[in-house]
PDB file of C-alpha atoms and ligand atoms in Angstrom:
ATOM      1  CA  MET A   4       0.038   0.009   0.035  1.00  0.00           C
ATOM      2  CA  LEU A   5       1.090   3.505  -0.830  1.00  0.00           C
ATOM      3  CA  LYS A   6       1.034   5.320   2.549  1.00  0.00           C
ATOM      4  CA  GLN A   7       2.387   8.724   1.874  1.00  0.00           C
ATOM      5  CA  ILE A   8       3.712  11.162  -0.744  1.00  0.00           C
ATOM      6  CA  ALA A   9       6.252  13.659   0.379  1.00  0.00           C
ATOM      7  CA  LEU A  10       7.746  16.590  -1.462  1.00  0.00           C
ATOM      8  CA  LYS A  11      11.544  16.695  -1.104  1.00  0.00           C
ATOM      9  CA  ARG A  12      11.525  20.388  -0.374  1.00  0.00           C
ATOM     10  CA  GLU A  13      15.144  20.394   0.538  1.00  0.00           C
ATOM     11  CA  ASN A  14      16.064  19.518  -3.105  1.00  0.00           C
ATOM     12  CA  ILE A  15      14.087  22.343  -4.743  1.00  0.00           C
ATOM     13  CA  THR A  16      16.060  25.424  -5.504  1.00  0.00           C
ATOM     14  CA  SER A  17      13.295  27.633  -6.888  1.00  0.00           C
ATOM     15  CA  PHE A  18       9.522  27.756  -6.361  1.00  0.00           C
ATOM     16  CA  GLN A  19       9.106  30.284  -9.226  1.00  0.00           C
ATOM     17  CA  GLN A  20       8.767  27.834 -12.017  1.00  0.00           C
ATOM     18  CA  TYR A  21       6.729  24.727 -13.047  1.00  0.00           C
ATOM     19  CA  PRO A  22       5.861  22.556 -11.346  1.00  0.00           C
ATOM     20  CA  PHE A  23       6.801  24.198  -8.076  1.00  0.00           C
ATOM     21  CA  ASP A  24       4.951  27.422  -8.856  1.00  0.00           C
ATOM     22  CA  ILE A  25       1.556  25.573  -8.802  1.00  0.00           C
ATOM     23  CA  PRO A  26       0.085  26.587  -5.310  1.00  0.00           C
ATOM     24  CA  ALA A  27      -0.941  23.068  -4.358  1.00  0.00           C
ATOM     25  CA  ILE A  28       2.605  21.775  -5.111  1.00  0.00           C
ATOM     26  CA  ARG A  29       4.463  24.786  -3.705  1.00  0.00           C
ATOM     27  CA  SER A  30       2.761  24.331  -0.322  1.00  0.00           C
ATOM     28  CA  MET A  31       2.940  20.574  -0.204  1.00  0.00           C
ATOM     29  CA  ASP A  32       4.842  18.780   2.547  1.00  0.00           C
ATOM     30  CA  THR A  33       3.475  15.302   3.032  1.00  0.00           C
ATOM     31  CA  LEU A  34       0.232  13.869   1.679  1.00  0.00           C
ATOM     32  CA  PRO A  35      -1.082  10.802   3.551  1.00  0.00           C
ATOM     33  CA  ILE A  36      -2.793   8.208   1.448  1.00  0.00           C
ATOM     34  CA  ARG A  37      -5.192   6.624   3.970  1.00  0.00           C
ATOM     35  CA  LYS A  38      -7.838   4.799   1.969  1.00  0.00           C
ATOM     36  CA  PRO A  39      -7.988   2.244  -0.847  1.00  0.00           C
ATOM     37  CA  ILE A  40      -9.694   4.923  -2.993  1.00  0.00           C
ATOM     38  CA  THR A  41      -8.238   8.443  -3.105  1.00  0.00           C
ATOM     39  CA  PHE A  42      -9.498  11.222  -5.343  1.00  0.00           C
ATOM     40  CA  PHE A  43      -7.705  14.387  -6.470  1.00  0.00           C
ATOM     41  CA  VAL A  44     -10.092  17.176  -7.363  1.00  0.00           C
ATOM     42  CA  GLY A  45      -9.731  20.781  -8.308  1.00  0.00           C
ATOM     43  CA  GLU A  46     -10.040  23.390 -11.083  1.00  0.00           C
ATOM     44  CA  ASN A  47      -8.361  22.834 -14.465  1.00  0.00           C
ATOM     45  CA  GLY A  48      -4.763  23.525 -13.996  1.00  0.00           C
ATOM     46  CA  ALA A  49      -4.716  23.039 -10.239  1.00  0.00           C
ATOM     47  CA  GLY A  50      -1.941  20.418 -10.492  1.00  0.00           C
ATOM     48  CA  LYS A  51      -3.756  17.112 -10.157  1.00  0.00           C
ATOM     49  CA  SER A  52      -2.258  15.555 -13.305  1.00  0.00           C
ATOM     50  CA  THR A  53       1.196  16.910 -12.418  1.00  0.00           C
ATOM     51  CA  LEU A  54       1.155  15.096  -9.086  1.00  0.00           C
ATOM     52  CA  LEU A  55      -0.421  11.872 -10.491  1.00  0.00           C
ATOM     53  CA  GLU A  56       2.170  11.744 -13.283  1.00  0.00           C
ATOM     54  CA  ALA A  57       4.917  12.160 -10.678  1.00  0.00           C
ATOM     55  CA  ILE A  58       3.574   9.208  -8.705  1.00  0.00           C
ATOM     56  CA  ALA A  59       3.523   7.153 -11.841  1.00  0.00           C
ATOM     57  CA  ASP A  60       7.031   8.139 -12.601  1.00  0.00           C
ATOM     58  CA  ARG A  61       8.107   6.997  -9.143  1.00  0.00           C
ATOM     59  CA  CYS A  62       6.294   3.701  -9.599  1.00  0.00           C
ATOM     60  CA  ASP A  63       8.235   3.291 -12.897  1.00  0.00           C
ATOM     61  CA  PHE A  64       5.012   3.276 -14.839  1.00  0.00           C
ATOM     62  CA  HIS A  65       5.109   4.585 -18.313  1.00  0.00           C
ATOM     63  CA  THR A  66       4.138   8.253 -17.965  1.00  0.00           C
ATOM     64  CA  ALA A  67       2.300   8.415 -21.222  1.00  0.00           C
ATOM     65  CA  GLY A  68      -0.047   6.056 -19.532  1.00  0.00           C
ATOM     66  CA  GLY A  69       0.599   2.424 -19.071  1.00  0.00           C
ATOM     67  CA  GLY A  70       2.066  -0.184 -16.675  1.00  0.00           C
ATOM     68  CA  ARG A  71       5.560  -1.186 -15.708  1.00  0.00           C
ATOM     69  CA  ASN A  72       6.161  -3.402 -18.823  1.00  0.00           C
ATOM     70  CA  ASN A  73       4.308  -1.387 -21.294  1.00  0.00           C
ATOM     71  CA  THR A  74       6.941   0.293 -23.461  1.00  0.00           C
ATOM     72  CA  TYR A  75       4.719   0.935 -26.387  1.00  0.00           C
ATOM     73  CA  ASP A  76       5.680   3.663 -28.764  1.00  0.00           C
ATOM     74  CA  VAL A  77       4.211   6.817 -27.357  1.00  0.00           C
ATOM     75  CA  HIS A  78       6.265   9.701 -26.488  1.00  0.00           C
ATOM     76  CA  ALA A  79       6.507   9.528 -22.707  1.00  0.00           C
ATOM     77  CA  SER A  80       6.310  12.942 -21.148  1.00  0.00           C
ATOM     78  CA  GLU A  81       8.982  13.626 -18.716  1.00  0.00           C
ATOM     79  CA  SER A  82       7.619  14.063 -15.282  1.00  0.00           C
ATOM     80  CA  ALA A  83       9.068  17.376 -13.968  1.00  0.00           C
ATOM     81  CA  LEU A  84       8.019  16.476 -10.412  1.00  0.00           C
ATOM     82  CA  GLY A  85       8.929  12.799 -10.278  1.00  0.00           C
ATOM     83  CA  ASN A  86      12.503  13.284  -8.887  1.00  0.00           C
ATOM     84  CA  TYR A  87      11.181  15.628  -6.292  1.00  0.00           C
ATOM     85  CA  ILE A  88       8.714  13.354  -4.508  1.00  0.00           C
ATOM     86  CA  ARG A  89       9.280  10.435  -2.153  1.00  0.00           C
ATOM     87  CA  LEU A  90       6.720   7.579  -1.875  1.00  0.00           C
ATOM     88  CA  SER A  91       6.385   5.641   1.297  1.00  0.00           C
ATOM     89  CA  TRP A  92       5.026   2.089   1.023  1.00  0.00           C
ATOM     90  CA  LEU A  93       3.927  -0.676   3.361  1.00  0.00           C
ATOM     91  CA  PRO A  94       4.595  -2.977   1.680  1.00  0.00           C
ATOM     92  CA  LYS A  95       6.053  -1.865  -1.583  1.00  0.00           C
ATOM     93  CA  VAL A  96       3.747  -2.521  -4.505  1.00  0.00           C
ATOM     94  CA  THR A  97       5.123  -2.862  -8.069  1.00  0.00           C
ATOM     95  CA  ARG A  98       2.049  -4.152  -9.943  1.00  0.00           C
ATOM     96  CA  GLY A  99      -0.279  -1.542 -11.403  1.00  0.00           C
ATOM     97  CA  PHE A 100      -1.003   0.923 -13.997  1.00  0.00           C
ATOM     98  CA  PHE A 101      -1.248   4.608 -14.932  1.00  0.00           C
ATOM     99  CA  LEU A 102      -3.956   5.601 -17.339  1.00  0.00           C
ATOM    100  CA  ARG A 103      -4.843   9.001 -18.739  1.00  0.00           C
ATOM    101  CA  ALA A 104      -7.904   9.291 -20.894  1.00  0.00           C
ATOM    102  CA  GLU A 105      -6.088  10.805 -23.873  1.00  0.00           C
ATOM    103  CA  SER A 106      -3.539   8.008 -24.284  1.00  0.00           C
ATOM    104  CA  PHE A 107      -6.123   5.276 -23.913  1.00  0.00           C
ATOM    105  CA  TYR A 108      -6.280   4.599 -27.731  1.00  0.00           C
ATOM    106  CA  GLN A 109      -2.576   4.286 -28.038  1.00  0.00           C
ATOM    107  CA  PHE A 110      -2.559   1.819 -25.228  1.00  0.00           C
ATOM    108  CA  ALA A 111      -5.336  -0.100 -26.997  1.00  0.00           C
ATOM    109  CA  SER A 112      -3.155  -0.384 -30.161  1.00  0.00           C
ATOM    110  CA  TYR A 113      -0.323  -1.716 -28.093  1.00  0.00           C
ATOM    111  CA  ILE A 114      -2.532  -4.360 -26.450  1.00  0.00           C
ATOM    112  CA  GLU A 115      -3.674  -5.367 -29.940  1.00  0.00           C
ATOM    113  CA  GLY A 116      -0.109  -6.001 -30.884  1.00  0.00           C
ATOM    114  CA  ILE A 117       0.679  -8.267 -27.969  1.00  0.00           C
ATOM    115  CA  GLY A 118      -2.405 -10.513 -28.036  1.00  0.00           C
ATOM    116  CA  LEU A 119      -5.905 -10.263 -26.843  1.00  0.00           C
ATOM    117  CA  GLU A 120      -6.444 -13.216 -24.567  1.00  0.00           C
ATOM    118  CA  ALA A 121      -6.192 -11.238 -21.433  1.00  0.00           C
ATOM    119  CA  TYR A 122      -8.770  -8.716 -22.575  1.00  0.00           C
ATOM    120  CA  GLY A 123     -11.782 -10.894 -23.116  1.00  0.00           C
ATOM    121  CA  GLY A 124     -10.502 -12.102 -26.462  1.00  0.00           C
ATOM    122  CA  GLN A 125     -11.898  -9.129 -28.304  1.00  0.00           C
ATOM    123  CA  SER A 126      -9.888  -6.229 -29.782  1.00  0.00           C
ATOM    124  CA  LEU A 127     -10.153  -3.176 -27.558  1.00  0.00           C
ATOM    125  CA  HIS A 128     -10.526  -1.139 -30.699  1.00  0.00           C
ATOM    126  CA  ALA A 129     -13.524  -3.185 -31.782  1.00  0.00           C
ATOM    127  CA  GLN A 130     -15.233  -2.111 -28.570  1.00  0.00           C
ATOM    128  CA  SER A 131     -16.271   1.399 -27.839  1.00  0.00           C
ATOM    129  CA  HIS A 132     -14.030   3.620 -25.839  1.00  0.00           C
ATOM    130  CA  GLY A 133     -15.951   3.090 -22.592  1.00  0.00           C
ATOM    131  CA  GLU A 134     -16.525  -0.629 -23.103  1.00  0.00           C
ATOM    132  CA  SER A 135     -12.836  -1.069 -23.628  1.00  0.00           C
ATOM    133  CA  PHE A 136     -11.957   0.853 -20.569  1.00  0.00           C
ATOM    134  CA  LEU A 137     -14.273  -1.340 -18.467  1.00  0.00           C
ATOM    135  CA  SER A 138     -13.081  -4.530 -20.068  1.00  0.00           C
ATOM    136  CA  LEU A 139      -9.485  -3.487 -19.252  1.00  0.00           C
ATOM    137  CA  PHE A 140     -10.417  -3.483 -15.664  1.00  0.00           C
ATOM    138  CA  LEU A 141     -12.611  -6.482 -15.663  1.00  0.00           C
ATOM    139  CA  ASN A 142     -10.292  -8.699 -17.646  1.00  0.00           C
ATOM    140  CA  ARG A 143      -6.813  -7.567 -16.731  1.00  0.00           C
ATOM    141  CA  PHE A 144      -6.829  -6.131 -13.237  1.00  0.00           C
ATOM    142  CA  GLN A 145      -8.554  -8.801 -11.334  1.00  0.00           C
ATOM    143  CA  GLY A 146      -5.465 -10.649 -10.546  1.00  0.00           C
ATOM    144  CA  ASP A 147      -3.976 -11.717  -7.250  1.00  0.00           C
ATOM    145  CA  GLY A 148      -1.697  -9.648  -5.051  1.00  0.00           C
ATOM    146  CA  PRO A 149      -1.701  -5.926  -4.316  1.00  0.00           C
ATOM    147  CA  ALA A 150      -1.666  -3.332  -7.113  1.00  0.00           C
ATOM    148  CA  ILE A 151      -1.900   0.439  -7.439  1.00  0.00           C
ATOM    149  CA  TYR A 152      -3.865   2.142 -10.204  1.00  0.00           C
ATOM    150  CA  LEU A 153      -3.397   5.737 -11.086  1.00  0.00           C
ATOM    151  CA  LEU A 154      -6.176   7.102 -13.273  1.00  0.00           C
ATOM    152  CA  ASP A 155      -6.401  10.590 -14.781  1.00  0.00           C
ATOM    153  CA  GLU A 156      -9.985  11.484 -15.581  1.00  0.00           C
ATOM    154  CA  PRO A 157     -11.259   7.982 -16.367  1.00  0.00           C
ATOM    155  CA  GLU A 158     -14.802   9.422 -16.727  1.00  0.00           C
ATOM    156  CA  ALA A 159     -13.836  10.805 -20.129  1.00  0.00           C
ATOM    157  CA  ALA A 160     -14.361   7.304 -21.511  1.00  0.00           C
ATOM    158  CA  LEU A 161     -17.498   6.416 -19.533  1.00  0.00           C
ATOM    159  CA  SER A 162     -21.217   7.228 -19.934  1.00  0.00           C
ATOM    160  CA  PRO A 163     -23.067   7.858 -16.703  1.00  0.00           C
ATOM    161  CA  ALA A 164     -24.368   4.345 -16.588  1.00  0.00           C
ATOM    162  CA  ARG A 165     -20.867   2.975 -17.075  1.00  0.00           C
ATOM    163  CA  GLN A 166     -19.525   5.304 -14.352  1.00  0.00           C
ATOM    164  CA  LEU A 167     -21.877   3.570 -12.006  1.00  0.00           C
ATOM    165  CA  THR A 168     -20.607   0.163 -13.296  1.00  0.00           C
ATOM    166  CA  PHE A 169     -17.054   1.518 -12.729  1.00  0.00           C
ATOM    167  CA  LEU A 170     -17.988   2.311  -9.076  1.00  0.00           C
ATOM    168  CA  ARG A 171     -18.797  -1.335  -8.709  1.00  0.00           C
ATOM    169  CA  VAL A 172     -15.541  -2.369 -10.314  1.00  0.00           C
ATOM    170  CA  LEU A 173     -13.706  -0.002  -7.934  1.00  0.00           C
ATOM    171  CA  ARG A 174     -15.505  -1.507  -5.010  1.00  0.00           C
ATOM    172  CA  ASP A 175     -14.771  -5.050  -5.971  1.00  0.00           C
ATOM    173  CA  LEU A 176     -11.020  -4.440  -6.723  1.00  0.00           C
ATOM    174  CA  ALA A 177     -10.493  -2.283  -3.649  1.00  0.00           C
ATOM    175  CA  GLU A 178     -12.312  -4.568  -1.222  1.00  0.00           C
ATOM    176  CA  PHE A 179     -11.605  -8.047  -2.553  1.00  0.00           C
ATOM    177  CA  GLY A 180      -8.790  -7.420  -5.056  1.00  0.00           C
ATOM    178  CA  ASN A 181      -6.085  -5.849  -2.836  1.00  0.00           C
ATOM    179  CA  ALA A 182      -6.066  -2.839  -5.103  1.00  0.00           C
ATOM    180  CA  GLN A 183      -5.403   0.814  -4.343  1.00  0.00           C
ATOM    181  CA  PHE A 184      -6.586   3.696  -6.545  1.00  0.00           C
ATOM    182  CA  ILE A 185      -5.598   7.302  -6.955  1.00  0.00           C
ATOM    183  CA  ILE A 186      -7.936   9.057  -9.352  1.00  0.00           C
ATOM    184  CA  ALA A 187      -7.910  12.604 -10.623  1.00  0.00           C
ATOM    185  CA  THR A 188     -11.532  13.325 -11.584  1.00  0.00           C
ATOM    186  CA  HIS A 189     -14.189  15.968 -12.298  1.00  0.00           C
ATOM    187  CA  SER A 190     -17.040  13.379 -12.112  1.00  0.00           C
ATOM    188  CA  PRO A 191     -19.590  13.917  -9.365  1.00  0.00           C
ATOM    189  CA  ILE A 192     -20.632  10.294  -9.863  1.00  0.00           C
ATOM    190  CA  LEU A 193     -17.118   8.770  -9.335  1.00  0.00           C
ATOM    191  CA  LEU A 194     -16.567  11.172  -6.387  1.00  0.00           C
ATOM    192  CA  GLY A 195     -19.587   9.666  -4.704  1.00  0.00           C
ATOM    193  CA  TYR A 196     -17.671   6.429  -3.952  1.00  0.00           C
ATOM    194  CA  PRO A 197     -18.389   5.754  -0.240  1.00  0.00           C
ATOM    195  CA  ASP A 198     -15.563   6.241   2.215  1.00  0.00           C
ATOM    196  CA  ALA A 199     -13.003   7.592  -0.269  1.00  0.00           C
ATOM    197  CA  ASP A 200     -10.528  10.309   0.632  1.00  0.00           C
ATOM    198  CA  ILE A 201     -10.992  13.449  -1.444  1.00  0.00           C
ATOM    199  CA  TRP A 202      -8.076  15.842  -1.653  1.00  0.00           C
ATOM    200  CA  SER A 203      -8.844  19.263  -3.114  1.00  0.00           C
ATOM    201  CA  PHE A 204      -6.132  21.118  -5.015  1.00  0.00           C
ATOM    202  CA  ASP A 205      -8.132  24.392  -5.081  1.00  0.00           C
ATOM    203  CA  GLY A 206      -6.833  26.271  -2.032  1.00  0.00           C
ATOM    204  CA  GLU A 207      -3.375  27.498  -1.185  1.00  0.00           C
ATOM    205  CA  GLU A 208      -2.560  23.953  -0.018  1.00  0.00           C
ATOM    206  CA  ILE A 209      -3.989  20.537  -0.636  1.00  0.00           C
ATOM    207  CA  CYS A 210      -6.810  19.769   1.788  1.00  0.00           C
ATOM    208  CA  ASN A 211      -9.195  17.060   2.613  1.00  0.00           C
ATOM    209  CA  VAL A 212     -12.866  17.717   1.798  1.00  0.00           C
ATOM    210  CA  HIS A 213     -16.176  15.947   2.122  1.00  0.00           C
ATOM    211  CA  TYR A 214     -18.039  14.932  -0.951  1.00  0.00           C
ATOM    212  CA  GLU A 215     -20.840  17.409  -0.326  1.00  0.00           C
ATOM    213  CA  GLU A 216     -18.289  20.224  -0.043  1.00  0.00           C
ATOM    214  CA  THR A 217     -16.947  19.716  -3.550  1.00  0.00           C
ATOM    215  CA  GLU A 218     -17.991  22.031  -6.324  1.00  0.00           C
ATOM    216  CA  HIS A 219     -18.682  18.906  -8.342  1.00  0.00           C
ATOM    217  CA  TYR A 220     -21.393  18.032  -5.987  1.00  0.00           C
ATOM    218  CA  THR A 221     -22.759  21.496  -5.174  1.00  0.00           C
ATOM    219  CA  ILE A 222     -22.882  22.832  -8.784  1.00  0.00           C
ATOM    220  CA  THR A 223     -24.229  19.553 -10.251  1.00  0.00           C
ATOM    221  CA  ASN A 224     -26.772  19.316  -7.522  1.00  0.00           C
ATOM    222  CA  THR A 225     -27.908  23.033  -7.950  1.00  0.00           C
ATOM    223  CA  PHE A 226     -28.030  22.640 -11.657  1.00  0.00           C
ATOM    224  CA  LEU A 227     -30.197  19.545 -11.620  1.00  0.00           C
ATOM    225  CA  GLN A 228     -32.517  20.810  -9.009  1.00  0.00           C
ATOM    226  CA  ASN A 229     -32.953  24.291 -10.447  1.00  0.00           C
ATOM    227  CA  ARG A 230     -31.955  24.015 -14.056  1.00  0.00           C
ATOM    228  CA  GLU A 231     -34.277  26.747 -15.421  1.00  0.00           C
ATOM    229  CA  ARG A 232     -33.241  29.274 -12.743  1.00  0.00           C
ATOM    230  CA  VAL A 233     -29.565  28.554 -13.133  1.00  0.00           C
ATOM    231  CA  LEU A 234     -29.728  28.943 -16.921  1.00  0.00           C
ATOM    232  CA  LYS A 235     -31.819  32.094 -16.646  1.00  0.00           C
ATOM    233  CA  GLU A 236     -29.141  33.656 -14.335  1.00  0.00           C
ATOM    234  CA  LEU A 237     -26.303  32.373 -16.512  1.00  0.00           C
ATOM    235  CA  PHE A 238     -27.782  33.757 -19.714  1.00  0.00           C
ATOM    236  CA  SER A 239     -29.032  37.058 -18.323  1.00  0.00           C
ATOM    237  CA  ASP A 240     -27.125  40.170 -19.496  1.00  0.00           C
ATOM    238  CA  GLU A 241     -26.039  40.923 -16.010  1.00  0.00           C
ATOM    239  CA  GLY A 242     -24.865  37.298 -15.455  1.00  0.00           C
TER     240      GLY A 242
HETATM  241  N1  ATP B 321       5.208  20.718 -18.970  1.00  0.00           N
HETATM  242  C1  ATP B 321       4.740  21.806 -18.436  1.00  0.00           C
HETATM  243  N2  ATP B 321       5.457  22.947 -18.423  1.00  0.00           N
HETATM  244  C2  ATP B 321       4.990  24.091 -17.842  1.00  0.00           C
HETATM  245  N3  ATP B 321       3.702  24.174 -17.286  1.00  0.00           N
HETATM  246  C3  ATP B 321       2.945  23.088 -17.249  1.00  0.00           C
HETATM  247  C4  ATP B 321       3.460  21.865 -17.853  1.00  0.00           C
HETATM  248  N4  ATP B 321       2.451  20.890 -17.692  1.00  0.00           N
HETATM  249  C5  ATP B 321       1.382  21.564 -17.144  1.00  0.00           C
HETATM  250  N5  ATP B 321       1.727  22.810 -16.839  1.00  0.00           N
HETATM  251  C6  ATP B 321       0.866  23.785 -16.134  1.00  0.00           C
HETATM  252  O1  ATP B 321       0.731  23.379 -14.755  1.00  0.00           O
HETATM  253  C7  ATP B 321      -0.570  23.632 -14.267  1.00  0.00           C
HETATM  254  C8  ATP B 321      -1.122  22.380 -13.683  1.00  0.00           C
HETATM  255  O2  ATP B 321      -1.435  21.418 -14.767  1.00  0.00           O
HETATM  256  P1  ATP B 321      -2.071  20.040 -14.482  1.00  0.00           P
HETATM  257  O3  ATP B 321      -2.258  19.333 -15.834  1.00  0.00           O
HETATM  258  O4  ATP B 321      -1.385  19.352 -13.457  1.00  0.00           O
HETATM  259  O5  ATP B 321      -3.521  20.450 -13.967  1.00  0.00           O
HETATM  260  P2  ATP B 321      -4.866  19.565 -13.593  1.00  0.00           P
HETATM  261  O6  ATP B 321      -5.245  19.953 -12.221  1.00  0.00           O
HETATM  262  O7  ATP B 321      -4.562  18.136 -13.892  1.00  0.00           O
HETATM  263  O8  ATP B 321      -5.865  20.139 -14.650  1.00  0.00           O
HETATM  264  P3  ATP B 321      -7.068  19.383 -15.510  1.00  0.00           P
HETATM  265  O9  ATP B 321      -8.259  19.237 -14.615  1.00  0.00           O
HETATM  266  O10 ATP B 321      -7.383  20.404 -16.494  1.00  0.00           O
HETATM  267  O11 ATP B 321      -6.571  18.147 -16.059  1.00  0.00           O
HETATM  268  C9  ATP B 321      -1.314  24.218 -15.396  1.00  0.00           C
HETATM  269  O12 ATP B 321      -1.349  25.676 -15.264  1.00  0.00           O
HETATM  270  C10 ATP B 321      -0.515  23.784 -16.627  1.00  0.00           C
HETATM  271  O13 ATP B 321      -0.683  24.750 -17.606  1.00  0.00           O
END
């Protein structure tokens, strides 16, 4: 299990440039990872992907999105933060995966090249984006032994109904599959997973928030409950 992420502040010479100029990163000291499911939330550009990518880098996962042994031909972006964080494990976990929505299709091509047996026998490209995403989890990741999965906006591939299915997949893997997840998301459905830790990157420092405190919940809830009023205000000239 991953227990903690620490920023090696002593090795950083300047907080004036990326990635250390991002408020959430600049103020970071240690971030405890306390639950099987951890979410990173925050505005676009708040630093969620930057930290997730750094964790993937430290896990030796392919930072274009993939697992330890996936060296498929996608230009791996250098993680600017990877060398400046320290991961604490108990015990160390090496199995797992980093997946970002935009590199999913390249990953699918790679899988096609190495054989399909592990993926339900069907080409991932022959399935829709969301179906292939779910089959990835259902077929590949229900193995034995502990694993850590790092997911960047998985909802991009999933319809609302499949997001619900994915909650079930998360529950099964976290409770019975010895799996740990860190997920950057904007989805009010995924965030609704019970008993997850939600870390918000929106303030001056990363802080723990309740589901109902997230804008994902409050804005979605207000919109669905009062759609006409919200739209009227939004579209009014004064708005
Ligand atoms: N390689 C880079 N060089 C310089 N700045 C970068 C680089 N990558 C990202 N940034 C900047 O760092 C900030 C944080 O980006 P990041 O992708 O981590 O945000 P995020 O919270 O994941 O956002 P989103 O929800 O839109 O995915 C942004 O302002 C972004 O423009």
